[in-house]
């Protein structure tokens, strides 16, 4: 495989672009570069942002420059590129009542029963590809094909924190009350963002997620 | 030691607590936040004695009443203020006596700062008091009814004018580096980027500002979400351009045709609606050189700001006008070159 293309992303950042296709193989290389860079942090490194097919590297423009950072990245050993992290989080989800306001419409749109929607969601093999949109909004890839549908035409307000929602191949657990055009099919008592915690974010990019089913009583326990 | 308090009587919708920012958390969806105009913010906190937290306000202005201990405050950025009806202008240090009502009006640009000689007692999140405004995390939003408590207040600063940045006045040419998603644009769009004139708009917040100008529609809209940065010139599906600023989304699926270099980002964000701007593309090495030069210039200017702010001579205490210490007839008109 060829190395990533490095592009300037402003005066203090580089984007390592591994190619346009979203796949576990491409993402594994993003994570490998991220880990290789973090293993021996250069003094100029400010932070990195992994995404589906690219890694942003933010550096201190007073002490380094695009050329030095590019050379450093090219020299890193990323031979573990086929090894994604194996941390798996098990997230309980309630798919009932007001915890699942859109499940009936999702089922009707897909032409399957609500139980089949739940079974499909539980069967998914999810990976945390990146965060974005708002603090703690982790984009999970791996929604089964039969559950994939385009987002709503307009965003809807008022979904509580912990809403589990899907759109296309992606699944997301909300951390803030924000308007969304995604389909809310359940709710979890687990908090991906715990504002008061020293380690406030539950997932690292690359982690795996599995969902299990709980009832309304367990959601409110 | 007793506290000072600032009781907020009126505040625009974009008013919040900011400090120098919260770097290091972008991988979790948390942008650095911090002030939209980092230079004006730095001048305010330097002039007010170095506590690193300030109130950021926008076009809605800010009206507050001082309570408790007397308190020195610094006002910078797009602002003109009066204290109990006495005009003090902007870019100045003023001492607020208990009961003084300070009314700050936006003047000229979009963002202004009020820093105080003391520690504003607000919550910290992830090591910073900056407010991520849509989430409300950090120091917090400021609205009518908010009372800010200021610990260890000082009132012994002379009421002086604060020197303005070395390049005051509106920016007319912003320098930018092409990319990183340049491949999504036609050659025509890339030419338009540097030949057309764009205009600041009134459609802005802490996440960004829409720049009016020719539409530069992307060739495709199938881009996988990629990391975004402050200063990015992001093009939506219709071809409209936005400048991303302090609270920008950390990743997103709209392509970025170019990124404004760091020293020019905040100056573009300060442009009032209708002010025009051109974009000049420069290469990476030139961007680094310009960024370092601007940093040296800003550092020298901030040391002049610090040097200019000094303890108030005891005699000046007598010079009270309705609770405000005025040691000069009027503040400089802001903005000075318009």
XYZ file of C-alpha atoms in Angstrom, chain B:
338
model
C -10.774 39.518 51.360
C -14.165 40.573 50.108
C -15.363 39.983 46.569
C -16.570 42.199 43.780
C -19.623 41.243 41.766
C -20.799 42.096 38.274
C -24.562 41.888 37.966
C -25.465 41.509 34.286
C -28.480 43.600 33.330
C -28.405 42.943 29.588
C -26.318 40.771 27.286
C -26.533 39.736 23.644
C -27.056 36.066 22.735
C -23.376 35.360 21.970
C -22.001 36.510 25.346
C -19.834 34.039 27.252
C -16.840 33.463 29.497
C -13.609 32.752 27.602
C -10.007 32.059 28.498
C -7.092 31.300 26.156
C -8.794 28.091 25.031
C -8.939 24.345 25.450
C -6.484 22.675 23.056
C -5.929 18.935 23.096
C -9.499 17.585 23.027
C -10.412 17.881 19.346
C -10.200 14.106 18.875
C -13.242 13.864 21.186
C -15.289 16.438 19.277
C -14.245 19.362 21.491
C -12.875 22.390 19.589
C -10.342 24.656 21.310
C -12.950 27.419 21.815
C -11.375 30.497 23.455
C -11.861 34.056 22.171
C -12.881 34.669 18.556
C -10.431 37.625 18.556
C -7.438 36.283 20.443
C -5.452 39.532 20.267
C -8.170 41.771 21.686
C -8.745 39.184 24.412
C -5.025 39.021 25.256
C -4.869 42.827 25.490
C -7.822 42.906 27.894
C -6.445 40.274 30.266
C -2.923 41.754 30.121
C -4.208 45.241 30.890
C -6.357 43.969 33.746
C -3.471 42.285 35.517
C -3.180 38.892 33.955
C -6.034 36.779 35.316
C -6.660 34.827 32.153
C -10.455 34.907 31.949
C -12.718 37.515 30.330
C -16.260 38.093 29.176
C -16.654 37.942 25.390
C -19.561 39.883 23.938
C -20.839 40.603 20.462
C -23.179 42.994 18.686
C -25.770 42.826 21.468
C -23.386 44.614 23.831
C -23.302 44.191 27.589
C -24.715 46.167 30.504
C -23.619 45.430 34.050
C -23.740 46.915 37.522
C -20.711 46.668 39.821
C -21.343 45.529 43.385
C -19.209 44.770 46.428
C -15.582 45.880 46.269
C -14.348 48.427 43.695
C -12.951 46.701 40.630
C -10.668 47.717 37.767
C -11.744 46.467 34.348
C -10.297 46.527 30.831
C -12.441 46.842 27.704
C -11.067 45.932 24.267
C -12.246 44.886 20.844
C -15.398 46.140 19.218
C -16.699 48.268 22.051
C -17.500 51.728 23.229
C -18.605 52.124 26.818
C -20.041 54.558 29.296
C -20.044 54.374 33.070
C -23.047 56.038 34.686
C -23.522 57.917 31.431
C -19.929 59.190 31.252
C -18.455 58.131 27.911
C -15.131 56.316 28.289
C -14.739 54.945 24.734
C -13.088 51.586 24.207
C -9.599 50.047 24.573
C -9.251 51.403 28.102
C -8.879 50.514 31.752
C -11.529 51.895 34.089
C -12.296 51.401 37.769
C -15.887 50.511 38.619
C -17.041 51.717 42.025
C -19.883 49.841 43.755
C -23.158 50.797 42.130
C -21.551 51.933 38.880
C -23.495 50.894 35.774
C -21.260 50.113 32.814
C -22.960 50.007 29.444
C -20.873 48.548 26.621
C -22.087 48.984 23.074
C -20.692 47.108 20.118
C -18.795 49.548 17.930
C -17.427 48.743 14.503
C -16.525 45.083 14.591
C -18.206 41.939 15.909
C -16.483 40.873 19.124
C -15.293 42.628 22.280
C -13.866 41.729 25.683
C -14.242 42.783 29.305
C -11.499 41.559 31.635
C -11.270 42.440 35.318
C -8.465 42.840 37.850
C -9.405 39.714 39.756
C -10.406 36.110 39.276
C -13.856 35.541 37.781
C -15.262 32.598 39.725
C -16.709 30.305 37.051
C -16.523 26.559 36.387
C -13.638 24.950 34.562
C -14.045 22.069 32.136
C -11.138 19.995 30.802
C -8.652 22.471 32.256
C -10.204 25.598 30.713
C -12.859 28.174 31.540
C -13.601 28.816 27.877
C -17.235 28.287 26.995
C -18.222 25.942 24.176
C -21.284 28.015 23.472
C -23.770 25.581 21.907
C -23.016 22.981 24.589
C -22.770 25.579 27.373
C -19.783 23.673 28.790
C -16.977 25.562 30.532
C -17.195 28.980 32.163
C -20.697 29.458 30.837
C -23.022 31.682 28.855
C -23.685 35.182 30.162
C -27.248 36.478 30.096
C -29.398 39.032 31.854
C -29.643 37.976 35.473
C -26.198 36.365 35.627
C -24.043 37.615 38.518
C -20.309 37.073 38.153
C -18.341 36.864 41.394
C -14.802 38.261 41.186
C -12.349 36.954 43.785
C -9.310 38.979 44.947
C -10.570 42.154 43.262
C -8.155 45.055 42.718
C -8.990 48.659 42.033
C -5.506 50.174 42.071
C -4.982 50.338 38.303
C -4.720 53.691 36.554
C -7.454 54.429 34.055
C -5.410 54.401 30.882
C -5.873 53.888 27.189
C -4.776 50.463 25.960
C -2.566 50.540 22.856
C -4.382 48.992 19.899
C -2.938 46.148 17.832
C -0.089 47.058 15.466
C -2.396 46.704 12.449
C -5.701 48.217 13.516
C -8.511 48.738 11.074
C -10.254 46.139 8.956
C -8.249 43.493 7.127
C -8.696 43.759 3.347
C -6.576 40.859 2.091
C -6.527 37.565 4.005
C -3.709 35.139 3.303
C -4.590 31.455 2.986
C -3.077 28.081 2.068
C -5.003 26.071 -0.554
C -6.614 22.801 0.535
C -6.839 20.355 2.177
C -9.925 19.344 0.147
C -9.015 21.391 -2.936
C -9.633 18.325 -5.139
C -13.390 18.814 -4.749
C -13.314 22.080 -6.715
C -13.081 22.968 -10.373
C -10.211 25.064 -11.708
C -12.751 27.862 -12.232
C -13.778 27.785 -8.580
C -10.150 27.920 -7.500
C -9.562 30.927 -9.736
C -12.691 32.652 -8.405
C -11.400 32.141 -4.889
C -8.490 34.490 -5.486
C -9.969 36.890 -8.039
C -13.418 37.525 -6.567
C -14.267 39.864 -3.727
C -16.036 38.394 -0.721
C -17.968 40.205 1.977
C -18.414 39.574 5.681
C -22.015 38.822 6.579
C -24.223 39.205 9.627
C -24.645 35.419 9.684
C -21.980 34.551 12.239
C -21.609 32.971 15.641
C -18.760 31.389 17.604
C -18.586 28.490 15.117
C -18.045 30.563 12.017
C -19.117 33.279 9.618
C -20.749 33.034 6.208
C -18.778 35.006 3.602
C -20.908 36.355 0.773
C -19.525 36.148 -2.745
C -19.707 33.997 -5.848
C -20.959 30.459 -5.257
C -18.167 27.866 -5.527
C -20.141 24.604 -5.695
C -18.111 21.448 -5.019
C -17.741 18.985 -7.895
C -18.967 16.156 -5.642
C -20.578 15.927 -2.221
C -19.507 12.385 -1.382
C -16.640 13.378 0.892
C -16.052 11.186 3.953
C -16.066 13.376 7.083
C -12.574 14.772 7.599
C -11.085 16.827 10.437
C -11.759 20.562 10.254
C -9.634 23.427 11.574
C -10.046 27.012 12.692
C -9.592 29.277 9.700
C -10.921 26.765 7.192
C -12.890 28.182 4.268
C -15.628 25.583 4.108
C -17.973 25.302 1.134
C -21.472 23.889 1.604
C -23.422 21.902 -0.978
C -24.798 25.080 -2.564
C -21.321 26.596 -2.881
C -21.565 29.111 -0.032
C -18.352 29.811 1.832
C -17.941 30.008 5.603
C -14.910 30.801 7.741
C -14.642 28.392 10.682
C -13.711 30.011 13.996
C -13.327 29.227 17.724
C -16.148 26.707 18.300
C -15.866 25.002 14.889
C -17.000 21.412 14.425
C -13.959 19.153 14.719
C -14.913 16.953 11.759
C -17.350 17.315 8.919
C -18.270 16.315 5.400
C -18.164 19.701 3.677
C -14.929 20.297 1.728
C -12.519 23.081 2.688
C -11.106 24.892 -0.348
C -8.412 26.751 1.627
C -7.415 27.667 5.184
C -6.750 31.260 6.265
C -3.389 31.537 8.031
C -3.522 31.894 11.791
C -2.711 35.627 12.136
C -5.512 36.594 9.713
C -8.379 34.363 10.938
C -9.576 36.497 13.840
C -9.308 39.716 11.858
C -11.657 38.304 9.221
C -14.060 37.160 11.961
C -14.105 40.750 13.262
C -15.165 42.233 9.909
C -18.549 43.952 10.147
C -21.284 42.821 7.766
C -20.674 44.167 4.290
C -16.924 44.770 4.695
C -15.159 43.309 1.688
C -12.144 41.067 1.571
C -9.942 39.362 -0.991
C -8.098 36.091 -0.516
C -4.447 35.639 -1.392
C -3.033 32.113 -1.642
C 0.454 31.599 -0.207
C 2.574 28.473 0.207
C 3.332 26.598 3.414
C 6.777 28.096 4.004
C 5.461 31.620 3.539
C 2.562 30.849 5.901
C 4.991 29.701 8.599
C 7.157 32.809 8.109
C 4.147 35.139 8.284
C 2.742 33.339 11.338
C 6.058 33.686 13.191
C 6.432 37.342 12.210
C 2.907 38.095 13.409
C 3.596 36.279 16.674
C 6.708 38.420 17.314
C 4.751 41.577 16.537
C 1.890 40.549 18.840
C 4.289 39.664 21.668
C 5.990 43.073 21.437
C 2.641 44.852 21.361
C 1.363 42.908 24.387
C 4.463 43.913 26.345
C 3.616 47.557 25.526
C 0.062 46.897 26.733
C 1.431 45.529 30.028
C 3.930 48.344 30.443
C 1.257 50.957 29.831
C -0.946 49.689 32.611
C 0.275 50.798 36.002
C -0.865 51.257 39.562
C -2.925 54.370 40.087
C -1.273 57.253 41.999
C -3.155 57.819 45.287
C -4.095 61.400 44.321
C -6.182 60.131 41.442
C -8.606 58.641 43.927
C -10.093 62.108 44.289
C -10.943 62.239 40.633
C -14.326 60.564 40.861
C -17.174 61.200 38.500
C -20.270 59.393 39.655
C -18.317 56.377 40.745
C -15.972 56.177 37.792
C -12.340 57.151 37.904
C -11.589 59.160 34.778
C -7.969 60.211 34.338
C -8.369 61.283 30.742
C -11.168 63.248 29.145
C -12.331 60.601 26.680
C -11.204 57.299 25.331
C -9.918 57.148 21.783
C -12.593 56.813 19.154
C -12.891 53.208 18.102
C -12.283 52.106 15.473
C -9.600 54.680 14.762
C -9.251 54.275 10.991
C -12.666 54.207 9.479
